Short mmCIF file of C-alpha atoms in Angstrom, two decimals:
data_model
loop_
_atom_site.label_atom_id
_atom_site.label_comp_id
_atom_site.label_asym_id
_atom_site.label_seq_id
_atom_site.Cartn_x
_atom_site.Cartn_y
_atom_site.Cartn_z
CA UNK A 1 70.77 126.96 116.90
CA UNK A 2 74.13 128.31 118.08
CA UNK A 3 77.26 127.54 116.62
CA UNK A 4 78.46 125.27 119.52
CA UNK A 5 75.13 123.64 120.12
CA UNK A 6 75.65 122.74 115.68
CA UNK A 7 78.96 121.44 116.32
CA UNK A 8 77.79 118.96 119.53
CA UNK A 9 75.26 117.89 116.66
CA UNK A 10 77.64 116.91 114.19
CA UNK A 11 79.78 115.08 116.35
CA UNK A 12 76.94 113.41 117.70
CA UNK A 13 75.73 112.46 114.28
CA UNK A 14 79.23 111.59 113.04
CA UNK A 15 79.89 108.41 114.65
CA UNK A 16 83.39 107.69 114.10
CA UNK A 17 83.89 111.15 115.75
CA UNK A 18 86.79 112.43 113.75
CA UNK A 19 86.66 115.93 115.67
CA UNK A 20 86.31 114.37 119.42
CA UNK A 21 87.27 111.98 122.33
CA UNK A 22 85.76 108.77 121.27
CA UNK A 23 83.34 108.33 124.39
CA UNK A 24 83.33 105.11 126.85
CA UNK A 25 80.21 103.48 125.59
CA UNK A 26 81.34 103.38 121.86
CA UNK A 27 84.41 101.42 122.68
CA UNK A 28 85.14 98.13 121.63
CA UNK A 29 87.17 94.53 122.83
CA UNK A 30 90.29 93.35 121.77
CA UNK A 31 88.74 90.93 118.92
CA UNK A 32 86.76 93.92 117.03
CA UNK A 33 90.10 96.66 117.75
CA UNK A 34 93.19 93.61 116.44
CA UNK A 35 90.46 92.06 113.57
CA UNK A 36 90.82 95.85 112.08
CA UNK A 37 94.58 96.45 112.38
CA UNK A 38 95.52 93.00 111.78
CA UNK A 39 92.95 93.38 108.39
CA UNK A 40 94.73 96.59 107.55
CA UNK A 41 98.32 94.66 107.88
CA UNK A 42 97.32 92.21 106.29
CA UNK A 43 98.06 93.58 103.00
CA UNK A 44 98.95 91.91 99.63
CA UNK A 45 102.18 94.86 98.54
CA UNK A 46 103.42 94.13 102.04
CA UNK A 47 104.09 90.76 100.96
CA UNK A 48 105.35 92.10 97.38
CA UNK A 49 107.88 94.06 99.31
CA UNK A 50 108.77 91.14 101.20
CA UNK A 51 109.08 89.45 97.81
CA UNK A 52 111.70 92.29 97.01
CA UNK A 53 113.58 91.62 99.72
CA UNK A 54 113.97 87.85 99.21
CA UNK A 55 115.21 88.15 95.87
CA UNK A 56 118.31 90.85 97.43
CA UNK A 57 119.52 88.59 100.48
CA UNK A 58 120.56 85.02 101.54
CA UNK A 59 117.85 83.28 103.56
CA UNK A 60 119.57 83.41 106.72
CA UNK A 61 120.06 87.15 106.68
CA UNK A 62 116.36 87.36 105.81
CA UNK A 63 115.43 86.31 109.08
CA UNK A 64 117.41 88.89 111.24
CA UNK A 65 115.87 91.61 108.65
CA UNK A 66 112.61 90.74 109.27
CA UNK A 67 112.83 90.30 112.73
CA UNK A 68 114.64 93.55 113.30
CA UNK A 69 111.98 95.21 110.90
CA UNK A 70 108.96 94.10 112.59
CA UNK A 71 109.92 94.55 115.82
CA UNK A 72 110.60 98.25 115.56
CA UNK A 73 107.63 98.20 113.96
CA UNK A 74 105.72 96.23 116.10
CA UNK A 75 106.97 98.25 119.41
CA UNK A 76 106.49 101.49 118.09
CA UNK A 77 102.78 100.90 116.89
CA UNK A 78 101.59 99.55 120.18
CA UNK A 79 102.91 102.27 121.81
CA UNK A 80 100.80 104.88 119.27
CA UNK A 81 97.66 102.58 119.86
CA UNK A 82 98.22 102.69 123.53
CA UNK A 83 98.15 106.79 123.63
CA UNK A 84 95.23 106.92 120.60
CA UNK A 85 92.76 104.38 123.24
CA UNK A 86 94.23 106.21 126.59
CA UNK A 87 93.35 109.78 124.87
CA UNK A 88 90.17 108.51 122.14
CA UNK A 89 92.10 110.79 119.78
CA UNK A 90 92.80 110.29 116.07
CA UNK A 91 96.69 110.42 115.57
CA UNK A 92 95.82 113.96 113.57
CA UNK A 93 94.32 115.02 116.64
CA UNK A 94 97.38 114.38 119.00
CA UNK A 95 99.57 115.76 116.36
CA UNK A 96 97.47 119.57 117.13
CA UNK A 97 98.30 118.92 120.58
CA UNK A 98 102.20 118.42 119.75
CA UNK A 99 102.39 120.74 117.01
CA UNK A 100 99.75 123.46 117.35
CA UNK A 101 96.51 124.06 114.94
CA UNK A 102 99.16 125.00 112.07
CA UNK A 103 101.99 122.25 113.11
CA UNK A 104 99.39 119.62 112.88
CA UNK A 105 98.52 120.70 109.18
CA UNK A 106 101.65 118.98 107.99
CA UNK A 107 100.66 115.72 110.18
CA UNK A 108 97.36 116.21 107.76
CA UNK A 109 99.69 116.30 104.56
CA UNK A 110 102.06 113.76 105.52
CA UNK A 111 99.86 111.16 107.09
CA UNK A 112 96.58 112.01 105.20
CA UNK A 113 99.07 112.16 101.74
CA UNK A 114 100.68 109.22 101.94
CA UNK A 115 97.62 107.44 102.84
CA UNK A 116 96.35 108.63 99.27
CA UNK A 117 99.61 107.13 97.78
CA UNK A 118 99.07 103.81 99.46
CA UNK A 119 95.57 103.75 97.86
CA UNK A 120 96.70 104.40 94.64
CA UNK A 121 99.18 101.37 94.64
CA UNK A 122 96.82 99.22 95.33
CA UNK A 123 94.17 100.98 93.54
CA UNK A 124 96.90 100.37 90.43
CA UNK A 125 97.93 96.35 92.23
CA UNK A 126 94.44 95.36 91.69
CA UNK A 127 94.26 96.56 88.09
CA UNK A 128 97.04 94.96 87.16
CA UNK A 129 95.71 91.86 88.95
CA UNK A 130 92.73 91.57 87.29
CA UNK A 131 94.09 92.37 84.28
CA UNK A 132 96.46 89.37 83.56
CA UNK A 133 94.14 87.31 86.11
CA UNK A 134 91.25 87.23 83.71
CA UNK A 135 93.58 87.38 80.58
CA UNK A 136 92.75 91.44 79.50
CA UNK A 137 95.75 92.84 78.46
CA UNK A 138 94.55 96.58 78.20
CA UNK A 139 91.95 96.58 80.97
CA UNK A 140 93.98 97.95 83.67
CA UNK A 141 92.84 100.85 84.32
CA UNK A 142 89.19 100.11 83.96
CA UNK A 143 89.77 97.52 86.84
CA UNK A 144 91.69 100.57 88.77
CA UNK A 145 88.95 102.57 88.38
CA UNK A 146 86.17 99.86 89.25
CA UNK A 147 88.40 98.93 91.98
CA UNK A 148 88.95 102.17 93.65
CA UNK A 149 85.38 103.60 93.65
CA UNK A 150 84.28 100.25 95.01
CA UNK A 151 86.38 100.03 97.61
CA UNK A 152 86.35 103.94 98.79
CA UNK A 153 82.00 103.52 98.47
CA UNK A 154 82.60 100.52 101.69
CA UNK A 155 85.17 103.72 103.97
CA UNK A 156 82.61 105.69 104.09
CA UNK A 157 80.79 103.67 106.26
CA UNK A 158 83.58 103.72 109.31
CA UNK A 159 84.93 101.61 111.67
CA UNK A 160 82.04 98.89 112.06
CA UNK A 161 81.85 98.08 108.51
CA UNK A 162 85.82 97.54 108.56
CA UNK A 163 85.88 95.19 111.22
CA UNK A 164 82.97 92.86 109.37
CA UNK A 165 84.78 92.79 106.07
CA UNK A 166 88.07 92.13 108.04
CA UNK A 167 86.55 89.16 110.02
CA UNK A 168 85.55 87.44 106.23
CA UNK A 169 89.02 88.50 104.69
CA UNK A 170 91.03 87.35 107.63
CA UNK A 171 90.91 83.49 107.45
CA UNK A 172 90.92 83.74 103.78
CA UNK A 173 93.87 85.49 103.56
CA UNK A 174 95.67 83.61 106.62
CA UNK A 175 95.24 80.36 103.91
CA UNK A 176 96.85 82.11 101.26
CA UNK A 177 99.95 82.68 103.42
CA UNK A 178 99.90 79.44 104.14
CA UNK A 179 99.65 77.87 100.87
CA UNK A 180 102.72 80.45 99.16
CA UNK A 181 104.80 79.59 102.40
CA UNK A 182 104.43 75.84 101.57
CA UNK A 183 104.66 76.00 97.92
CA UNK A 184 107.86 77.79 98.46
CA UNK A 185 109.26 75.53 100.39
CA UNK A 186 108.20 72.07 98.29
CA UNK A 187 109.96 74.32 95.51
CA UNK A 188 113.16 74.39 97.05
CA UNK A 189 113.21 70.96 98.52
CA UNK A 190 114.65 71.17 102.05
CA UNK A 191 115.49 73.77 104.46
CA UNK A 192 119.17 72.95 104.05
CA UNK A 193 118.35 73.75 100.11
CA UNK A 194 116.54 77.24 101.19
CA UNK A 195 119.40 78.50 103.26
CA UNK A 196 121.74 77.44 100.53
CA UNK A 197 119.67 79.67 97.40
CA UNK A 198 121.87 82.71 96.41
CA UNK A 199 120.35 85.99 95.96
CA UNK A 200 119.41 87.41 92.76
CA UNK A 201 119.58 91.30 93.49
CA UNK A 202 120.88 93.56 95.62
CA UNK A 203 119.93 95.65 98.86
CA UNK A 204 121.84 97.60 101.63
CA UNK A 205 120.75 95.74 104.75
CA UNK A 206 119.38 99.80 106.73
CA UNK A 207 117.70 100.06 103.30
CA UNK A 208 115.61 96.55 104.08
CA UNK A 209 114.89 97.73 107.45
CA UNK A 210 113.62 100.53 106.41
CA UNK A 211 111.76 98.93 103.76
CA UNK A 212 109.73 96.57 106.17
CA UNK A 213 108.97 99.69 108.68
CA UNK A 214 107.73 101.76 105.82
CA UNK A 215 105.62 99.26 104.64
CA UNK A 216 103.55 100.62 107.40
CA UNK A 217 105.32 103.48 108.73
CA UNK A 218 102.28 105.52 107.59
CA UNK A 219 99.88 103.73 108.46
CA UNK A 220 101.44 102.66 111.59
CA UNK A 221 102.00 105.84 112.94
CA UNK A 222 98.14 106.81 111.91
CA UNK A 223 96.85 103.82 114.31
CA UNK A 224 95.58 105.78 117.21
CA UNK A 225 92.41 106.13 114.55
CA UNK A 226 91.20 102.91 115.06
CA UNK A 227 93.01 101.87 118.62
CA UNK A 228 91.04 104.76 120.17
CA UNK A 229 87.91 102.47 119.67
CA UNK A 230 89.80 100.11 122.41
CA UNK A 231 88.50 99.69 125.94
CA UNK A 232 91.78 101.01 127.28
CA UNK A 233 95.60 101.45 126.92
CA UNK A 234 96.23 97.51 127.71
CA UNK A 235 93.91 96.25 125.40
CA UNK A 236 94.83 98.90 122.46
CA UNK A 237 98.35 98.12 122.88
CA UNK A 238 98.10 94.11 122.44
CA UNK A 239 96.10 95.05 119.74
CA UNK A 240 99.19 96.64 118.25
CA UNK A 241 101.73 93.93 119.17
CA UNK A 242 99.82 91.72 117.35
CA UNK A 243 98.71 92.98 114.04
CA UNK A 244 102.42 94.84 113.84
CA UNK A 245 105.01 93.15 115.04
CA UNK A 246 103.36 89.53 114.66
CA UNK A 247 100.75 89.91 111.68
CA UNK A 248 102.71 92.37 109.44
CA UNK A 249 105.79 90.04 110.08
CA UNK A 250 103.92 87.19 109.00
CA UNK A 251 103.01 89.03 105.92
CA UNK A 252 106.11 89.74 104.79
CA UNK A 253 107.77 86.80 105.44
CA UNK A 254 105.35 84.93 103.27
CA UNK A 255 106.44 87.22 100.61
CA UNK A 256 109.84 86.64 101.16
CA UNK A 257 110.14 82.96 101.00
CA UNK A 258 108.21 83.20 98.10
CA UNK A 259 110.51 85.30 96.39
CA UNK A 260 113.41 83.52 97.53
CA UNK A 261 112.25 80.12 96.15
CA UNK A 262 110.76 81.44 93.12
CA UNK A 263 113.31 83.91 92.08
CA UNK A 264 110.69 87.54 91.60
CA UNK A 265 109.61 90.12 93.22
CA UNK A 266 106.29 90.43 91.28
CA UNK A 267 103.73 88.90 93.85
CA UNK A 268 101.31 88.67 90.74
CA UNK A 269 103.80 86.88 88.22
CA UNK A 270 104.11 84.99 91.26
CA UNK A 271 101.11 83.78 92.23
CA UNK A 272 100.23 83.19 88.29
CA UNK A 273 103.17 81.27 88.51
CA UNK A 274 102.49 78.67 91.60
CA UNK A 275 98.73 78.47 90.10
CA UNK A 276 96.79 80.54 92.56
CA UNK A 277 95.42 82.36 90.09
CA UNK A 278 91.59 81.90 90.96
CA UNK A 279 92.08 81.78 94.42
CA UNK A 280 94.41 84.70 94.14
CA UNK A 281 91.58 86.74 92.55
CA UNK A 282 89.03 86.19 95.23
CA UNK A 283 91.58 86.48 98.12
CA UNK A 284 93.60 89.46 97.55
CA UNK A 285 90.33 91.25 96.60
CA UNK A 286 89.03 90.74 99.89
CA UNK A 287 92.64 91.36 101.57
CA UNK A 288 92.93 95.23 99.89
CA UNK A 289 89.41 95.90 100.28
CA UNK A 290 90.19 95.77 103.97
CA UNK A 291 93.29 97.55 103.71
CA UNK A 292 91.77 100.02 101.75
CA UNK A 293 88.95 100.70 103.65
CA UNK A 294 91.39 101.63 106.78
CA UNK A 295 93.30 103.45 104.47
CA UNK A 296 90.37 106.01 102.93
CA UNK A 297 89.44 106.40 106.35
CA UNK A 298 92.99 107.71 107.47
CA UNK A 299 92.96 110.19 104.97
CA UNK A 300 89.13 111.16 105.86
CA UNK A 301 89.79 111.78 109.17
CA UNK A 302 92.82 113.75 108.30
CA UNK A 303 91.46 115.53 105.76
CA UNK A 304 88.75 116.07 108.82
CA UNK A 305 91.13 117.98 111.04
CA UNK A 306 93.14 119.97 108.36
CA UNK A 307 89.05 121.38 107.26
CA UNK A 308 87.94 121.10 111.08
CA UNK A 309 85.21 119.62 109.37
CA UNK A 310 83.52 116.62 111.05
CA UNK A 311 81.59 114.93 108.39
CA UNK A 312 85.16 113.15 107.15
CA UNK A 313 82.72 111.22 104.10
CA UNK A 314 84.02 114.44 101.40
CA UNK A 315 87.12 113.95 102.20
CA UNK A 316 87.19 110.47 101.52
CA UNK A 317 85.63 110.47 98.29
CA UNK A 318 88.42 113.72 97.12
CA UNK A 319 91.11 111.43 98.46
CA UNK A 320 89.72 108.14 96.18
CA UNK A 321 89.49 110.72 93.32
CA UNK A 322 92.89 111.98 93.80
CA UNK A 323 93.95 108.24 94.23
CA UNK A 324 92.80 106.71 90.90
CA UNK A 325 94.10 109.41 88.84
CA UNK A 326 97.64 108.82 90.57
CA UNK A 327 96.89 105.28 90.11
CA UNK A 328 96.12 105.77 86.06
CA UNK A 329 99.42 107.77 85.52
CA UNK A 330 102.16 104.19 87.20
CA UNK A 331 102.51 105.08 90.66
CA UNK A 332 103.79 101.20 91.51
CA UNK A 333 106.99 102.15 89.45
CA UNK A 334 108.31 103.67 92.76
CA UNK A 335 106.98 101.49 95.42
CA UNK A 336 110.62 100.34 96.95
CA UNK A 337 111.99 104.31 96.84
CA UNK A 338 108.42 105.49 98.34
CA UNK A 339 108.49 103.15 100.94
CA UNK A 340 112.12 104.00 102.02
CA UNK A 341 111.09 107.50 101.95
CA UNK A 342 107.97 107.09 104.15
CA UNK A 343 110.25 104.81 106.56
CA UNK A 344 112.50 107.96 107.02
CA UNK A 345 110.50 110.89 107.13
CA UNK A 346 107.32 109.18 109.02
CA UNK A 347 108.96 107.85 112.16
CA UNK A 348 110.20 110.80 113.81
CA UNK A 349 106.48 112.27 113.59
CA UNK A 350 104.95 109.33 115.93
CA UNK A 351 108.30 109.65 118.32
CA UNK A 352 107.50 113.49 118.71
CA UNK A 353 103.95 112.49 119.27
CA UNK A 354 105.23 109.69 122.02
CA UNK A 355 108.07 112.22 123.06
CA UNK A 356 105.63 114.96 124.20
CA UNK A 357 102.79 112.32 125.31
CA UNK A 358 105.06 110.69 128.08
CA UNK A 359 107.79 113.86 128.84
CA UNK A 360 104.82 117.03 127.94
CA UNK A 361 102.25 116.06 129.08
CA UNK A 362 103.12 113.23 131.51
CA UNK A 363 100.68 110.72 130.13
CA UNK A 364 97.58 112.90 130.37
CA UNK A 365 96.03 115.52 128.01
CA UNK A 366 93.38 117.92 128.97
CA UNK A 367 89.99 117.50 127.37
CA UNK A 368 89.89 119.05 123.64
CA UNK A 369 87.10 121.59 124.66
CA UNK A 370 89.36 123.04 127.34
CA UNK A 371 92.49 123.84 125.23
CA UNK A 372 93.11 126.72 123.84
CA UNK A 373 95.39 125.55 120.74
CA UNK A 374 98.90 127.43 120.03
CA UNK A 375 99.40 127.90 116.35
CA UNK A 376 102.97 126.37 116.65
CA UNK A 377 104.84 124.74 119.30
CA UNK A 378 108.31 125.34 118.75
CA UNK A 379 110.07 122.76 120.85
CA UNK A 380 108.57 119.29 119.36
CA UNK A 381 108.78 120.90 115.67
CA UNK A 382 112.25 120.85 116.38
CA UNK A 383 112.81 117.54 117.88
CA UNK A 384 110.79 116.21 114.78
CA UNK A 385 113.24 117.74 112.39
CA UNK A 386 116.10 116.43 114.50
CA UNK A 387 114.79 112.91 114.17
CA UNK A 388 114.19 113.41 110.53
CA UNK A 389 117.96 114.17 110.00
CA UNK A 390 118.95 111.33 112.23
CA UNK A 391 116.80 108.86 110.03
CA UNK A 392 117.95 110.03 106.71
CA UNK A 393 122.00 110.73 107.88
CA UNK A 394 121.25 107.43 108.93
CA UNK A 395 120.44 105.70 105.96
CA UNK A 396 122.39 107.90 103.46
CA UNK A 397 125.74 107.02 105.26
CA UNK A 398 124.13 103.22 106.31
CA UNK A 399 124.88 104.07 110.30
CA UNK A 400 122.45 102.06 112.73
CA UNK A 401 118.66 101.53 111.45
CA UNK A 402 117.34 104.69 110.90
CA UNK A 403 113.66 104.49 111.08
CA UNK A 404 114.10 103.48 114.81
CA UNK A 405 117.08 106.15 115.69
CA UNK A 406 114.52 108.59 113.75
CA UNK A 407 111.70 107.53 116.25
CA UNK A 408 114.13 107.59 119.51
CA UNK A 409 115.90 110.66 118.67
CA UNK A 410 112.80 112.77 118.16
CA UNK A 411 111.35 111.38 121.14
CA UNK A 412 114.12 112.34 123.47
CA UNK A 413 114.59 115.39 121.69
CA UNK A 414 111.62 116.49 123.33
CA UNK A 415 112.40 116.49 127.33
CA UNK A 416 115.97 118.15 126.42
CA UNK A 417 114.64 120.91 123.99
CA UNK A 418 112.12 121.67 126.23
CA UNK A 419 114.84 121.87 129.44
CA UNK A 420 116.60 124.54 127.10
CA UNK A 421 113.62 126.58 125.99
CA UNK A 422 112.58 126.84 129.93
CA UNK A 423 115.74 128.25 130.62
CA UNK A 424 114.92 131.20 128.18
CA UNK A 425 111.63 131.64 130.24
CA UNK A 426 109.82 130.65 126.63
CA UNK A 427 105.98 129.46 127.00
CA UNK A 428 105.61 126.17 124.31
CA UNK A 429 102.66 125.15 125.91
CA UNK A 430 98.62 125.57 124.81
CA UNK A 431 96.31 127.56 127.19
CA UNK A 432 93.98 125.48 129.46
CA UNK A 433 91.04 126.03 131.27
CA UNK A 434 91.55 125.89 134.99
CA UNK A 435 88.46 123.76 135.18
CA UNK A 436 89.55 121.19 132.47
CA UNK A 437 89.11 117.85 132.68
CA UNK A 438 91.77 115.24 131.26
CA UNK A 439 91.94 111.71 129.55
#
């Protein structure tokens, strides 16, 4: 068997095609595409950051945060689905054609990374849940460990088995919104009594911002892996309105009312606190399982590309492994800072991405098998670095909101670098076949 005819074979065989255009006939409606995103942003830390936030700022402030927050993330998302179901590419995958084979490395790290930092948090949340749940002081890391095997075994079965355990998580964890909403409000009394609570800690308003985008900057800007699955652009990108602007922004809001009436941001103190323990046990489970299942997949498939490997299942179980031990040594001490990081340094990669998808390449990309793949493209390595300075300038000196200036600036950057580079008669683009066909 010749080495192409072994590679069609694993990407037949691999059915989550990590390495490929996801064909027409395995794409799915807009029920099976949002139940997966809105499971993945559905997500119990999202709603201990909002918790965070509701201790640092008076209630009407709060709102304007939040709806700031969510929209830029909302927006941006849907736009990233959109491209990932017009193209059927992983985000990794668009990042090689922005970046080059070696440029898109660092999409690996970053995105694929990160995702293995968000597993470990929750790997660590649901140890420490468990843990004072059940009354176990000193069992936290066996339930980390328990946790996290369990949960990376369920990603390695792809995007099918995440959409069933997100259709039994969803309305489960829809009613534990519900129920922390209301009990934080029959705690305070009356809206006139919420508005009028003080704040207990403090917060820069571009750090908040920030805080809500990175709560999903990551995995935000990694979407096209599971939008690509959508029928088409349309479909992926209401997808990504509502599990990101709507569902995430339900999510945190929960967490902030709840940490506005009850005065923590410890979601666990605070749901031992309001008596949801049991229910919080069962719940939450379900609610990171699905998160985590989207999230070991992210760093399979990226771990996919950096390899060019497509069996993503090994790189799955190294990220789990790599996960837990992170989880072991306290990686929740530095949620808030990690999250602020992630909402600066993230951003700018999906505007490049958008930025060359709609200037570049003017909304189509020739077929992977047709490219010939630069090692580096210059021009939108450039623009991403520009954005990056925007977002952090941006929040070091507390000028505009700098996850979104990081995500327009990079994306603009793109059209104007590329007018300069053209002047210097410099070639930034890949090779392609004169017979290729495009998506």
């Amino acid at each position: 068997m010749s080495k192409a005819e072994k590679q069609k074979k694993a990407v037949v065989e691999e059915k989550d095609y990590p390495l490929s255009h996801v064909p027409k006939e395995a794409r799915s409606g807009l029920l099976a595409v949002t139940g997966v995103l809105i499971g993945f942003t559905f997500f119990t830390p999202t709603m201990a950051a909002g918790a965070r936030l509701g201790a640092a700022f008076a209630f009407s402030e709060l709102v304007w945060i939040l709806l700031a927050g969510s929209a830029i993330l909302g927006v941006y998302v849907a736009i990233i689905c959109a491209i990932g179901a017009k193209t059927g590419l992983t985000s990794v995958l668009l990042a090689r054609y922005t970046l080059g084979t070696a440029g898109a490395k660092w999409a690996d790290i970053i995105l694929g990374g990160t995702q293995v930092l968000w597993y470990a948090i929750t790997a660590e949340y649901m140890g420490i849940l468990f843990a004072k749940g059940l009354g176990l002081p000193g069992w936290e890391i066996f339930f980390m460990i328990f946790w996290s095997v369990i949960m990376g075994a369920t990603a390695l079965y792809g995007f099918k088995s995440m959409a069933i355990v997100s259709y039994v998580a969803l309305p489960l964890m829809v009613a534990l919104v519900v129920i922390v909403t209301w009990m934080a409000f029959r705690e305070v009394g009356s809206m006139e009594a919420l508005f009028g609570v003080q704040p207990s800690a403090t917060m820069s308003v571009t750090v908040a911002i920030t805080v809500i985008v990175g709560t999903f900057a990551s995995g935000g800007t990694q979407a096209a892996n599971w939008a690509r699955f959508a029928k088409n652009g349309k479909t992926a990108f209401t997808a990504g309105i509502i599990s990101f602007l709507i569902g995430n922004g339900i999510m945190v809001f929960s967490g902030m009312v709840g940490g506005f009436a009850f005065k923590t941001g410890d979601l666990i103190e605070l749901m031992i606190t309001m008596g949801l323990t049991f229910w919080a046990l069962i719940i939450l489970t379900l609610n990171i399982w699905t998160t985590n299942n989207a999230t070991a997949y992210a760093f399979g498939v990226a771990g996919a590309e950096m390899f060019n490997k497509s069996n993503k299942g090994p790189f799955i179980i190294g990220g789990v492994i790599i996960a837990t031990v992170v989880a072991v040594a306290g990686i929740g001490a530095y949620f808030i800072p990690l999250l602020n990081l992630f909402g600066t340094f993230i951003p700018p990669l999906g505007g490049v991405i958008i930025g060359d998808f709609l200037f570049t390449y003017k909304k189509t990309l020739p077929m992977l098998e047709f490219v010939t793949f630069k090692k580096l493209r210059v021009v939108p390595l450039i623009a991403y670095l520009i954005g990056c300075a925007a977002a952090y300038f941006g929040g070091v000196y507390e000028i505009g909101v700098p996850s979104l200036q990081g995500i327009i600036v990079a994306a603009l950057a793109v059209p104007v670098i590329n007018a300069i580079f053209k002047t210097a008669n410099y070639n930034d683009m890949h090779e392609v076949s004169k017979d290729a066909k495009y998506v």
